[in-house]
Short mmCIF file of C-alpha atoms and ligand atoms in Angstrom, two decimals:
data_model
loop_
_atom_site.label_atom_id
_atom_site.label_comp_id
_atom_site.label_asym_id
_atom_site.label_seq_id
_atom_site.Cartn_x
_atom_site.Cartn_y
_atom_site.Cartn_z
CA MET Z 1 0.05 -0.41 0.32
CA ASP Z 2 1.05 3.12 -0.55
CA LYS Z 3 1.74 5.84 1.95
CA PHE Z 4 1.68 10.06 2.07
CA VAL Z 5 5.68 11.36 3.57
CA ILE Z 6 4.21 15.27 3.34
CA GLN Z 7 7.35 18.10 4.66
CA GLY Z 8 4.39 21.28 5.44
CA GLY Z 9 4.90 24.82 5.59
CA HIS Z 10 4.91 25.79 2.89
CA ARG Z 11 1.89 27.51 0.80
CA LEU Z 12 0.70 26.99 -1.90
CA CYS Z 13 0.52 29.03 -5.43
CA GLY Z 14 -0.41 28.95 -8.28
CA ARG Z 15 -3.35 27.64 -11.37
CA LEU Z 16 -5.14 24.34 -10.82
CA VAL Z 17 -8.32 22.41 -13.62
CA VAL Z 18 -10.88 21.40 -11.36
CA LYS Z 19 -11.69 18.15 -12.97
CA GLY Z 20 -15.56 16.32 -13.94
CA SER Z 21 -16.90 15.47 -10.64
CA LYS Z 22 -17.54 12.30 -9.70
CA ASN Z 23 -20.24 11.49 -8.41
CA ALA Z 24 -22.42 13.14 -11.14
CA ALA Z 25 -20.50 10.70 -13.34
CA LEU Z 26 -20.93 7.44 -11.80
CA PRO Z 27 -24.53 8.02 -11.92
CA ILE Z 28 -24.89 9.38 -14.60
CA LEU Z 29 -22.07 6.51 -16.33
CA ALA Z 30 -24.82 4.00 -14.75
CA ALA Z 31 -27.74 5.21 -16.48
CA THR Z 32 -25.59 4.12 -20.56
CA LEU Z 33 -27.44 1.36 -19.02
CA LEU Z 34 -30.92 2.83 -20.42
CA THR Z 35 -30.08 3.14 -24.59
CA ASP Z 36 -28.06 0.73 -26.70
CA GLN Z 37 -27.78 3.36 -28.64
CA PRO Z 38 -24.00 5.33 -27.95
CA VAL Z 39 -23.16 7.37 -25.26
CA HIS Z 40 -20.61 9.97 -25.25
CA LEU Z 41 -19.16 11.60 -22.00
CA HIS Z 42 -16.47 14.57 -21.50
CA ASP Z 43 -15.10 14.94 -18.97
CA VAL Z 44 -14.31 12.09 -17.09
CA PRO Z 45 -12.29 11.85 -14.53
CA ALA Z 46 -9.76 9.74 -14.34
CA LEU Z 47 -10.32 7.61 -10.61
CA ALA Z 48 -10.46 4.26 -9.20
CA ASP Z 49 -14.11 4.43 -8.29
CA ILE Z 50 -14.42 5.64 -11.88
CA SER Z 51 -12.73 2.78 -13.05
CA SER Z 52 -14.30 0.29 -10.87
CA MET Z 53 -17.98 2.13 -12.90
CA PHE Z 54 -15.40 0.99 -16.53
CA GLY Z 55 -15.41 -2.89 -15.16
CA LEU Z 56 -18.79 -3.16 -14.26
CA LEU Z 57 -20.00 -1.96 -17.01
CA ARG Z 58 -18.44 -4.38 -18.96
CA GLU Z 59 -19.42 -6.99 -17.10
CA LEU Z 60 -22.65 -5.46 -17.79
CA GLY Z 61 -22.36 -5.85 -21.63
CA CYS Z 62 -20.99 -2.21 -22.53
CA SER Z 63 -18.11 -1.47 -24.61
CA VAL Z 64 -15.81 1.25 -23.03
CA ASP Z 65 -13.50 2.82 -24.63
CA VAL Z 66 -11.67 5.26 -23.50
CA ARG Z 67 -10.22 7.93 -25.33
CA ASN Z 68 -7.16 10.39 -24.50
CA PRO Z 69 -5.79 8.87 -20.30
CA VAL Z 70 -3.03 10.33 -20.60
CA PRO Z 71 -0.68 8.40 -18.21
CA THR Z 72 -2.35 9.76 -14.73
CA SER Z 73 2.14 11.10 -13.91
CA ASP Z 74 1.93 13.15 -16.64
CA PRO Z 75 1.77 16.61 -16.04
CA ALA Z 76 0.02 17.86 -19.54
CA ARG Z 77 -3.09 15.96 -17.70
CA MET Z 78 -3.48 18.07 -15.16
CA SER Z 79 -4.33 20.64 -17.83
CA ILE Z 80 -7.68 19.38 -18.51
CA ALA Z 81 -11.38 18.26 -17.15
CA GLY Z 82 -10.62 14.48 -17.32
CA ASP Z 83 -10.92 12.49 -19.87
CA THR Z 84 -13.40 11.58 -23.15
CA VAL Z 85 -15.70 7.89 -22.57
CA HIS Z 86 -17.96 6.35 -26.05
CA ILE Z 87 -20.10 3.64 -23.67
CA ARG Z 88 -22.30 1.52 -25.44
CA ALA Z 89 -24.21 -1.59 -23.67
CA GLU Z 90 -24.49 -3.98 -26.07
CA ASP Z 91 -24.57 -7.13 -24.71
CA GLU Z 92 -28.23 -6.70 -22.51
CA THR Z 93 -28.72 -10.69 -21.02
CA ARG Z 94 -26.11 -10.24 -18.54
CA SER Z 95 -27.69 -7.94 -15.77
CA HIS Z 96 -25.94 -9.19 -12.05
CA ALA Z 97 -23.49 -6.57 -10.74
CA ARG Z 98 -21.06 -8.66 -8.00
CA TYR Z 99 -20.28 -8.54 -4.99
CA ASP Z 100 -16.52 -8.27 -5.22
CA ILE Z 101 -17.83 -4.34 -7.31
CA VAL Z 102 -20.61 -3.66 -5.51
CA ARG Z 103 -18.79 -3.87 -2.57
CA THR Z 104 -15.30 -1.99 -3.23
CA MET Z 105 -17.33 0.59 -4.93
CA ARG Z 106 -21.25 1.99 -2.60
CA ALA Z 107 -22.13 3.61 -5.89
CA SER Z 108 -22.43 0.12 -8.50
CA ILE Z 109 -26.26 0.58 -6.37
CA CYS Z 110 -27.10 2.55 -9.41
CA VAL Z 111 -27.21 0.45 -11.62
CA LEU Z 112 -30.12 -0.91 -10.15
CA GLY Z 113 -32.95 1.57 -11.61
CA PRO Z 114 -31.74 1.92 -15.37
CA LEU Z 115 -30.90 -2.61 -15.46
CA LEU Z 116 -34.55 -2.97 -14.01
CA ALA Z 117 -36.26 -0.41 -15.77
CA ARG Z 118 -34.24 -0.91 -19.89
CA ARG Z 119 -34.49 -5.56 -19.77
CA GLY Z 120 -36.57 -6.03 -16.51
CA TYR Z 121 -34.57 -7.46 -14.87
CA ALA Z 122 -31.45 -6.24 -11.85
CA LYS Z 123 -29.32 -8.37 -9.24
CA VAL Z 124 -26.97 -6.78 -7.65
CA SER Z 125 -25.23 -7.03 -4.19
CA MET Z 126 -25.56 -4.65 -1.80
CA PRO Z 127 -23.87 -2.78 -0.43
CA GLY Z 128 -22.64 -2.77 2.76
CA GLY Z 129 -21.35 -0.13 5.85
CA CYS Z 130 -18.23 2.17 5.26
CA ALA Z 131 -16.10 3.85 6.83
CA ILE Z 132 -18.90 7.13 7.38
CA GLY Z 133 -21.70 4.37 8.52
CA ASP Z 134 -24.40 3.27 7.43
CA ARG Z 135 -25.33 3.20 4.86
CA PRO Z 136 -28.77 1.92 3.67
CA VAL Z 137 -30.33 1.07 0.28
CA ASP Z 138 -34.02 1.00 2.17
CA LEU Z 139 -35.43 4.72 -0.07
CA HIS Z 140 -34.58 3.37 -3.32
CA ILE Z 141 -35.86 0.02 -3.07
CA ARG Z 142 -39.15 1.88 -1.72
CA GLY Z 143 -38.59 4.22 -4.46
CA LEU Z 144 -38.23 0.67 -7.66
CA ARG Z 145 -41.20 -1.01 -5.49
CA ALA Z 146 -43.51 1.62 -6.00
CA LEU Z 147 -42.70 1.36 -9.74
CA GLY Z 148 -44.24 -1.40 -9.77
CA ALA Z 149 -40.69 -4.15 -9.30
CA GLU Z 150 -40.42 -7.13 -7.63
CA ILE Z 151 -37.19 -6.37 -5.72
CA ASN Z 152 -36.15 -9.54 -2.69
CA LEU Z 153 -33.06 -9.71 -1.11
CA ASP Z 154 -31.22 -13.47 -1.87
CA GLN Z 155 -27.90 -13.35 -0.24
CA GLY Z 156 -26.85 -10.87 -0.25
CA ASP Z 157 -28.34 -9.83 -4.40
CA ILE Z 158 -30.92 -7.24 -4.44
CA VAL Z 159 -32.81 -9.29 -7.25
CA ALA Z 160 -35.24 -7.70 -9.15
CA HIS Z 161 -37.54 -7.75 -11.81
CA VAL Z 162 -40.77 -6.43 -13.78
CA PRO Z 163 -43.44 -9.09 -13.62
CA LYS Z 164 -44.35 -9.83 -16.40
CA ARG Z 165 -48.81 -7.88 -18.88
CA GLY Z 166 -49.79 -10.81 -20.28
CA GLY Z 167 -47.37 -13.28 -21.43
CA LYS Z 168 -45.21 -10.36 -22.84
CA PRO Z 169 -42.36 -8.48 -20.69
CA GLY Z 170 -43.42 -5.67 -17.97
CA ARG Z 171 -42.96 -2.49 -17.62
CA LEU Z 172 -42.50 -0.26 -15.35
CA VAL Z 173 -45.24 2.11 -13.94
CA GLY Z 174 -45.61 5.59 -13.34
CA ALA Z 175 -46.51 5.89 -9.46
CA ARG Z 176 -45.75 9.43 -5.99
CA ILE Z 177 -42.90 8.55 -4.53
CA PHE Z 178 -42.30 10.05 -1.44
CA LEU Z 179 -37.60 9.23 -1.33
CA GLY Z 180 -37.84 11.31 1.61
CA GLY Z 181 -35.56 9.49 4.96
CA PRO Z 182 -34.83 9.85 8.27
CA PHE Z 183 -31.52 11.79 6.59
CA GLY Z 184 -32.92 13.80 4.41
CA SER Z 185 -33.63 12.87 0.89
CA THR Z 186 -31.17 10.79 -1.36
CA VAL Z 187 -28.83 11.40 -4.35
CA LEU Z 188 -28.76 7.60 -5.87
CA GLY Z 189 -32.07 7.25 -4.01
CA THR Z 190 -33.16 9.44 -6.28
CA ALA Z 191 -30.74 8.95 -9.56
CA ASN Z 192 -32.18 5.04 -9.78
CA VAL Z 193 -35.52 6.70 -9.22
CA MET Z 194 -35.48 9.17 -11.18
CA SER Z 195 -33.19 6.74 -13.19
CA ALA Z 196 -36.35 3.92 -14.28
CA ALA Z 197 -38.70 5.78 -14.16
CA THR Z 198 -37.38 7.50 -17.98
CA LEU Z 199 -38.86 4.17 -19.37
CA ALA Z 200 -41.96 4.04 -16.89
CA GLN Z 201 -45.43 4.02 -18.27
CA GLY Z 202 -46.88 7.03 -17.06
CA VAL Z 203 -45.76 10.32 -15.07
CA THR Z 204 -43.59 9.87 -12.08
CA THR Z 205 -43.44 12.28 -9.36
CA ILE Z 206 -40.71 12.33 -6.78
CA GLU Z 207 -41.61 14.60 -3.92
CA CYS Z 208 -38.22 14.79 -1.72
CA ALA Z 209 -35.93 14.58 -4.22
CA ALA Z 210 -32.34 15.25 -3.18
CA CYS Z 211 -31.55 17.57 -5.10
CA GLU Z 212 -27.77 18.48 -5.16
CA PRO Z 213 -26.00 19.33 -8.73
CA GLU Z 214 -24.83 15.79 -10.30
CA VAL Z 215 -29.24 15.07 -9.92
CA VAL Z 216 -29.82 17.89 -12.30
CA ASP Z 217 -26.53 16.96 -14.37
CA LEU Z 218 -28.16 12.68 -14.52
CA ALA Z 219 -31.37 14.88 -15.13
CA ASN Z 220 -29.69 16.69 -18.17
CA LEU Z 221 -27.81 13.92 -19.70
CA LEU Z 222 -31.39 12.28 -19.89
CA ASN Z 223 -33.05 14.44 -22.00
CA ALA Z 224 -30.09 14.71 -23.95
CA MET Z 225 -31.04 10.78 -24.14
CA GLY Z 226 -34.94 11.62 -25.20
CA ALA Z 227 -35.67 11.77 -21.44
CA LYS Z 228 -38.71 14.05 -20.04
CA VAL Z 229 -37.91 15.39 -16.99
CA HIS Z 230 -38.65 18.07 -14.36
CA GLY Z 231 -37.37 19.97 -11.37
CA ALA Z 232 -34.47 18.30 -11.80
CA GLY Z 233 -32.62 20.51 -7.90
CA SER Z 234 -35.82 21.21 -6.60
CA PRO Z 235 -37.45 18.82 -4.00
CA ARG Z 236 -39.99 17.54 -6.70
CA ILE Z 237 -39.03 16.49 -9.79
CA THR Z 238 -41.84 14.35 -12.13
CA ILE Z 239 -41.24 12.63 -15.50
CA GLU Z 240 -43.24 11.87 -18.16
CA GLY Z 241 -41.81 7.72 -18.87
CA VAL Z 242 -40.63 7.41 -22.94
CA GLU Z 243 -40.77 4.60 -25.45
CA SER Z 244 -36.77 4.58 -25.56
CA LEU Z 245 -33.62 6.52 -25.27
CA GLY Z 246 -31.29 7.23 -27.91
CA GLY Z 247 -27.29 8.26 -27.29
CA ALA Z 248 -26.08 10.90 -26.19
CA ASP Z 249 -23.53 13.62 -25.99
CA HIS Z 250 -22.79 15.42 -22.35
CA ARG Z 251 -20.02 17.06 -20.51
CA VAL Z 252 -19.86 16.17 -17.02
CA ILE Z 253 -19.52 18.99 -14.49
CA PRO Z 254 -16.76 19.48 -12.69
CA ASP Z 255 -16.66 18.68 -9.21
CA ARG Z 256 -17.51 20.85 -5.80
CA ILE Z 257 -16.29 18.53 -3.59
CA GLU Z 258 -12.66 18.77 -4.62
CA ALA Z 259 -13.28 22.29 -5.33
CA GLY Z 260 -13.64 22.92 -1.80
CA THR Z 261 -10.84 20.65 -1.47
CA TYR Z 262 -8.31 22.40 -2.99
CA MET Z 263 -10.26 26.02 -1.61
CA CYS Z 264 -9.54 24.42 2.12
CA ALA Z 265 -5.92 23.47 0.92
CA ALA Z 266 -5.04 27.18 -0.08
CA ALA Z 267 -6.66 28.69 3.69
CA ILE Z 268 -4.79 26.54 5.50
CA THR Z 269 -1.51 26.83 3.92
CA ASN Z 270 -2.16 30.51 3.62
CA GLY Z 271 -1.87 30.46 0.24
CA ASP Z 272 -3.58 31.97 -3.13
CA ILE Z 273 -4.64 29.59 -5.40
CA THR Z 274 -6.45 30.90 -8.50
CA LEU Z 275 -8.64 28.11 -10.14
CA GLU Z 276 -10.12 26.90 -12.80
CA ASN Z 277 -13.82 25.84 -14.26
CA CYS Z 278 -15.19 26.18 -11.00
CA PRO Z 279 -18.40 24.75 -9.72
CA MET Z 280 -19.11 28.67 -8.39
CA ASP Z 281 -22.58 27.86 -8.48
CA ALA Z 282 -22.99 24.48 -6.31
CA LEU Z 283 -20.49 26.87 -4.37
CA MET Z 284 -22.20 29.47 -2.11
CA ALA Z 285 -23.09 27.30 1.41
CA VAL Z 286 -19.17 26.41 1.85
CA VAL Z 287 -18.11 29.97 0.00
CA ASP Z 288 -19.93 30.89 2.78
CA ARG Z 289 -18.37 29.45 5.94
CA LEU Z 290 -14.96 30.37 4.70
CA GLU Z 291 -15.30 33.34 4.17
CA ALA Z 292 -16.92 33.97 7.57
CA ILE Z 293 -13.63 32.32 8.83
CA GLY Z 294 -11.15 34.77 6.06
CA VAL Z 295 -11.11 32.96 2.16
CA VAL Z 296 -11.30 35.43 -0.20
CA VAL Z 297 -13.11 33.60 -2.89
CA THR Z 298 -12.56 36.00 -5.78
CA PRO Z 299 -13.36 35.75 -9.56
CA SER Z 300 -10.49 36.09 -11.47
CA GLU Z 301 -10.62 37.46 -15.31
CA THR Z 302 -7.17 35.49 -15.51
CA GLY Z 303 -8.73 32.14 -16.82
CA ARG Z 304 -7.44 30.97 -19.97
CA ASP Z 305 -10.56 31.10 -21.16
CA ALA Z 306 -11.68 33.90 -18.53
CA PRO Z 307 -14.70 35.41 -21.13
CA ALA Z 308 -16.03 32.13 -22.44
CA LEU Z 309 -15.69 30.38 -18.95
CA GLU Z 310 -17.69 33.58 -16.84
CA SER Z 311 -20.79 32.51 -18.85
CA ASP Z 312 -21.34 29.95 -16.97
CA PRO Z 313 -21.63 29.39 -13.76
CA MET Z 314 -20.61 25.99 -13.46
CA ARG Z 315 -17.81 26.85 -14.31
CA THR Z 316 -15.58 29.99 -14.24
CA THR Z 317 -12.23 31.27 -12.32
CA VAL Z 318 -11.84 31.93 -8.48
CA ARG Z 319 -8.96 33.16 -7.16
CA VAL Z 320 -8.36 32.27 -3.27
CA THR Z 321 -6.88 33.84 -1.15
CA CYS Z 322 -6.94 34.00 2.78
CA SER Z 323 -6.03 36.33 5.44
CA ARG Z 324 -3.89 34.96 8.05
CA ASN Z 325 -5.78 35.00 11.20
CA LEU Z 326 -7.98 32.72 10.43
CA ARG Z 327 -12.27 32.77 12.87
CA PRO Z 328 -13.93 30.41 14.35
CA VAL Z 329 -16.99 29.51 13.14
CA GLU Z 330 -20.51 27.09 13.56
CA LEU Z 331 -21.03 24.60 10.63
CA THR Z 332 -24.07 22.22 9.95
CA THR Z 333 -24.25 19.79 6.99
CA GLN Z 334 -27.28 18.98 5.39
CA PRO Z 335 -28.88 18.15 2.21
CA HIS Z 336 -28.01 20.41 -1.09
CA PRO Z 337 -27.96 23.86 -1.25
CA GLY Z 338 -26.65 23.13 2.92
CA PHE Z 339 -23.16 22.35 3.51
CA PRO Z 340 -21.70 18.83 1.58
CA THR Z 341 -20.86 16.26 4.56
CA ASP Z 342 -17.85 16.34 1.50
CA VAL Z 343 -16.33 18.58 2.44
CA GLN Z 344 -16.92 18.72 6.99
CA ALA Z 345 -13.32 16.79 7.06
CA GLN Z 346 -11.96 19.58 4.98
CA MET Z 347 -13.11 22.46 7.01
CA MET Z 348 -11.91 20.40 10.44
CA ALA Z 349 -8.95 20.90 9.63
CA LEU Z 350 -8.62 24.71 8.59
CA LEU Z 351 -11.15 24.55 12.23
CA THR Z 352 -7.83 23.51 13.98
CA ILE Z 353 -5.12 26.68 13.33
CA ALA Z 354 -8.42 28.92 13.71
CA ASP Z 355 -7.89 31.82 16.53
CA GLY Z 356 -11.58 30.05 18.70
CA ILE Z 357 -13.38 27.71 19.07
CA SER Z 358 -15.92 26.23 16.55
CA VAL Z 359 -18.72 23.97 16.42
CA ILE Z 360 -19.13 20.98 14.09
CA THR Z 361 -22.58 19.09 13.37
CA GLU Z 362 -23.12 16.39 10.90
CA ARG Z 363 -26.62 15.80 9.87
CA ILE Z 364 -25.89 13.33 6.54
CA TYR Z 365 -23.46 11.23 8.36
CA PRO Z 366 -23.86 11.52 12.04
CA GLU Z 367 -21.01 8.84 12.68
CA ARG Z 368 -18.73 10.48 9.78
CA PHE Z 369 -15.91 11.78 12.32
CA LEU Z 370 -12.76 9.25 12.25
CA HIS Z 371 -10.32 11.40 11.24
CA VAL Z 372 -10.78 13.48 14.63
CA ALA Z 373 -8.99 10.88 16.24
CA GLU Z 374 -6.15 10.99 13.39
CA LEU Z 375 -6.26 15.23 13.78
CA SER Z 376 -5.76 15.22 17.89
CA ARG Z 377 -2.16 12.92 17.08
CA MET Z 378 -1.29 15.64 15.20
CA GLY Z 379 -1.50 18.52 18.37
CA ALA Z 380 -4.93 19.60 17.13
CA ARG Z 381 -8.43 19.41 20.78
CA ILE Z 382 -11.85 18.86 19.70
CA GLN Z 383 -13.41 17.20 21.45
CA ARG Z 384 -16.91 14.80 20.44
CA GLN Z 385 -20.33 14.51 21.55
CA GLY Z 386 -22.31 12.41 19.29
CA ALA Z 387 -22.48 13.96 15.89
CA THR Z 388 -21.28 17.19 16.68
CA ALA Z 389 -17.26 18.10 17.15
CA VAL Z 390 -16.28 21.53 18.53
CA VAL Z 391 -13.10 22.37 17.53
CA SER Z 392 -10.54 24.30 20.27
CA GLY Z 393 -7.80 26.32 16.99
CA THR Z 394 -4.55 26.27 18.07
CA ARG Z 395 -1.91 28.10 17.13
CA ARG Z 396 -0.14 25.02 15.23
CA LEU Z 397 -0.39 21.56 14.33
CA ILE Z 398 2.42 18.78 14.82
CA GLY Z 399 3.23 16.57 11.43
CA ALA Z 400 2.68 13.04 13.04
CA PRO Z 401 2.25 8.62 11.34
CA VAL Z 402 -1.84 9.50 10.41
CA MET Z 403 -3.84 7.19 9.26
CA ALA Z 404 -6.76 7.78 6.20
CA SER Z 405 -10.28 5.72 7.55
CA ASP Z 406 -12.07 6.86 3.77
CA LEU Z 407 -11.84 8.92 1.28
CA ARG Z 408 -12.45 12.41 2.41
CA ALA Z 409 -10.88 11.72 5.38
CA SER Z 410 -7.68 10.79 3.68
CA ALA Z 411 -8.12 14.73 1.68
CA CYS Z 412 -8.98 16.30 5.19
CA LEU Z 413 -5.35 14.42 6.12
CA ILE Z 414 -3.03 16.05 4.11
CA LEU Z 415 -4.61 20.04 4.72
CA ALA Z 416 -3.69 20.00 8.18
CA GLY Z 417 0.21 17.66 7.14
CA MET Z 418 0.18 20.63 4.52
CA ALA Z 419 -0.18 22.81 7.59
CA ALA Z 420 1.65 20.72 10.33
CA GLU Z 421 5.27 21.33 11.91
CA GLY Z 422 8.53 18.66 10.14
CA THR Z 423 6.91 15.92 8.77
CA THR Z 424 4.00 13.92 8.46
CA THR Z 425 3.51 10.83 7.02
CA ILE Z 426 0.07 9.19 6.13
CA ASN Z 427 -0.72 5.37 5.23
CA ARG Z 428 -3.74 3.39 3.24
CA VAL Z 429 -3.29 6.96 0.23
CA TYR Z 430 -6.21 4.18 -1.27
CA HIS Z 431 -9.15 5.68 -0.70
CA LEU Z 432 -7.85 8.59 -1.65
CA ASP Z 433 -7.28 7.91 -5.09
CA ARG Z 434 -10.98 6.78 -5.57
CA GLY Z 435 -11.93 10.12 -5.40
CA TYR Z 436 -9.14 12.43 -6.23
CA GLU Z 437 -7.04 12.45 -8.99
CA GLN Z 438 -3.45 12.61 -9.55
CA MET Z 439 -4.13 14.88 -5.82
CA GLU Z 440 0.15 14.82 -4.69
CA THR Z 441 1.48 15.99 -8.32
CA ARG Z 442 -0.45 18.28 -8.85
CA LEU Z 443 -0.87 20.00 -5.34
CA ARG Z 444 3.28 19.41 -6.45
CA SER Z 445 3.15 22.21 -8.65
CA LEU Z 446 0.87 24.87 -6.19
CA GLY Z 447 4.83 24.61 -3.95
CA ALA Z 448 3.81 21.75 -1.25
CA LYS Z 449 6.38 19.18 -0.38
CA ILE Z 450 4.80 15.77 -0.62
CA GLU Z 451 5.75 12.63 -1.97
CA ARG Z 452 3.89 9.70 -3.30
CA VAL Z 453 5.92 6.26 -1.09
CA SER Z 454 5.58 3.25 -2.40
CA GLU Z 455 5.13 0.42 0.90
CA LYS Z 456 6.10 -2.41 -0.60
CA ALA Z 457 9.41 -0.99 -1.59
CA GLY Z 458 10.37 -2.64 1.89
CA VAL Z 459 13.49 -0.65 4.07
CA GLY Z 460 14.39 3.22 2.52
CA ALA Z 461 11.02 3.51 0.50
CA GLU Z 462 11.86 5.28 -2.96
CA ALA Z 463 9.25 8.07 -3.80
CA VAL Z 464 6.71 7.06 -6.70
C1 EPZ P 501 -24.24 10.77 -2.44
O1 EPZ P 501 -23.62 8.62 -0.86
C2 EPZ P 501 -22.16 10.55 -2.44
N1 EPZ P 501 -21.89 9.68 -2.79
C3 EPZ P 501 -21.59 10.77 -1.11
O2 EPZ P 501 -20.03 10.96 -1.30
C4 EPZ P 501 -22.33 12.05 0.18
O3 EPZ P 501 -22.05 12.20 0.92
C5 EPZ P 501 -23.58 11.04 0.01
O4 EPZ P 501 -24.68 11.50 -1.48
C6 EPZ P 501 -24.84 12.96 1.17
O5 EPZ P 501 -23.76 13.37 0.06
C7 EPZ P 501 -22.29 9.88 -4.10
O6 EPZ P 501 -23.16 10.81 -4.83
C8 EPZ P 501 -21.34 8.35 -4.76
P1 EPZ P 501 -26.86 9.56 0.49
P2 EPZ P 501 -26.18 8.67 -0.67
O7 EPZ P 501 -28.39 8.56 0.16
O8 EPZ P 501 -26.71 9.18 -2.45
C9 EPZ P 501 -29.73 8.15 4.35
C10 EPZ P 501 -17.95 11.57 -1.70
O9 EPZ P 501 -17.58 11.38 -0.42
N2 EPZ P 501 -30.45 7.13 3.02
O10 EPZ P 501 -27.67 10.78 -0.11
O11 EPZ P 501 -24.89 6.48 -1.25
C11 EPZ P 501 -27.94 8.26 4.36
O12 EPZ P 501 -27.29 6.66 5.97
C12 EPZ P 501 -19.02 9.99 -1.21
O13 EPZ P 501 -17.82 11.34 -2.28
C13 EPZ P 501 -31.48 6.12 4.07
O14 EPZ P 501 -31.55 6.85 4.70
O15 EPZ P 501 -26.10 9.18 -0.04
C14 EPZ P 501 -27.41 8.76 4.61
O16 EPZ P 501 -27.57 9.02 5.83
C15 EPZ P 501 -19.42 9.55 0.64
N3 EPZ P 501 -31.64 5.12 3.30
C16 EPZ P 501 -28.56 10.02 3.59
O17 EPZ P 501 -29.39 8.56 3.93
C17 EPZ P 501 -31.53 4.81 1.98
O18 EPZ P 501 -32.26 4.10 1.23
C18 EPZ P 501 -27.73 10.43 2.87
O19 EPZ P 501 -27.89 9.15 2.40
C19 EPZ P 501 -30.29 5.96 1.47
C20 EPZ P 501 -29.62 6.47 1.95
#
């Protein structure tokens, strides 16, 4: 397993292109199962989770052709937002998403709705829990059953089919569906039900739908394929079912979580970075908290395609700088447009060096605090009280060996390591590779002192 070795105390300065969104690309890739026509996607990030989804789609009978896959170690890659991928479902007889794929990537669950709607049958392994907490799929199942699917659990697999009618292959039927759960809406649950409803007979209304930008991007792809989805981005989505869907050509939105992570990186190192292809329209809650802390986020005219990009609030160029003294804040994670849970750990790292006491409350995954113990090893002063963490700012963090537990906790520890005095070693960085493309290469291009070390090299390990 690889690890990162970071020498702290170096400011980040320079430019970065925000990559295509992992959490938009995954349900969009799954939605290509809704047609037998070719779908062309652009700005698909080169990530471990995306590669896992490619593997799953190939197992489900799709051809997946990745164009311009520049080697990830190539600095030239840093100037592009992602790969172009051509996908076509050619063999529609294979509809089993096996456990050994699903257990590595929970988002595999979002093939369930498309398979069911297009092929009338799906067998998808139940995703397990993960480091951030339970990851139930009861709302997915509730929504698909409301569309007429028969769904059973069989030895860890979700087995779903559309009942035949009059001896002919059945078809899902539109319905009014409430998708709210104890923690609000469900992002991938909305993706599953919305995708399935595009081929249902009649109209489907989803109440308490997720409003995340990634749901909007998926709806835009579905409509480009010929679907009739209205209201995506609001809590009520209406889908008029159609007989079939065609191919499409679609550019994935930039990754708001990656952008928020790099904004925190600029702030924690008292740096000065310019982000291109930045989805500012999806970052208002994050920018609100950063500005309350003392971070300055300003539109920049210096982007290479600035005039063209500025016309799209989801693809802007912004400059991020920070005053020396960070102020403490209150922060509560909520469904979009509230503060995203996926930036909670990164903000906690930043707040460990703010001048005062901050309070972070986690309303989406109440157990999403595994990074607290690791930050404490670096001298952070954090008191966990259930779903709330009280962070008492300290003047400095001290580098130490720490352990990454999940994707966003990995990013949090890298930020802390860059701000700490001395050396920080982060183990199990495979978590990071799931959601951040070339993070160490891109941080080095901004002035960070960070090396990826391959554990298998043993003593005197060489940077890789
Ligand atoms: C998506 O996961 C994201 N993943 C997560 O990002 C993100 O943290 C999460 O949404 C919340 O914003 C992708 O898009 C691939 P949910 P998802 O269903 O859809 C409960 C990252 O770091 N719930 O919106 O699986 C659930 O327990 C990842 O990139 C049910 O109760 O999350 C949670 O408390 C981590 N029943 C809340 O809802 C269900 O059937 C939100 O979960 C489904 C969810």
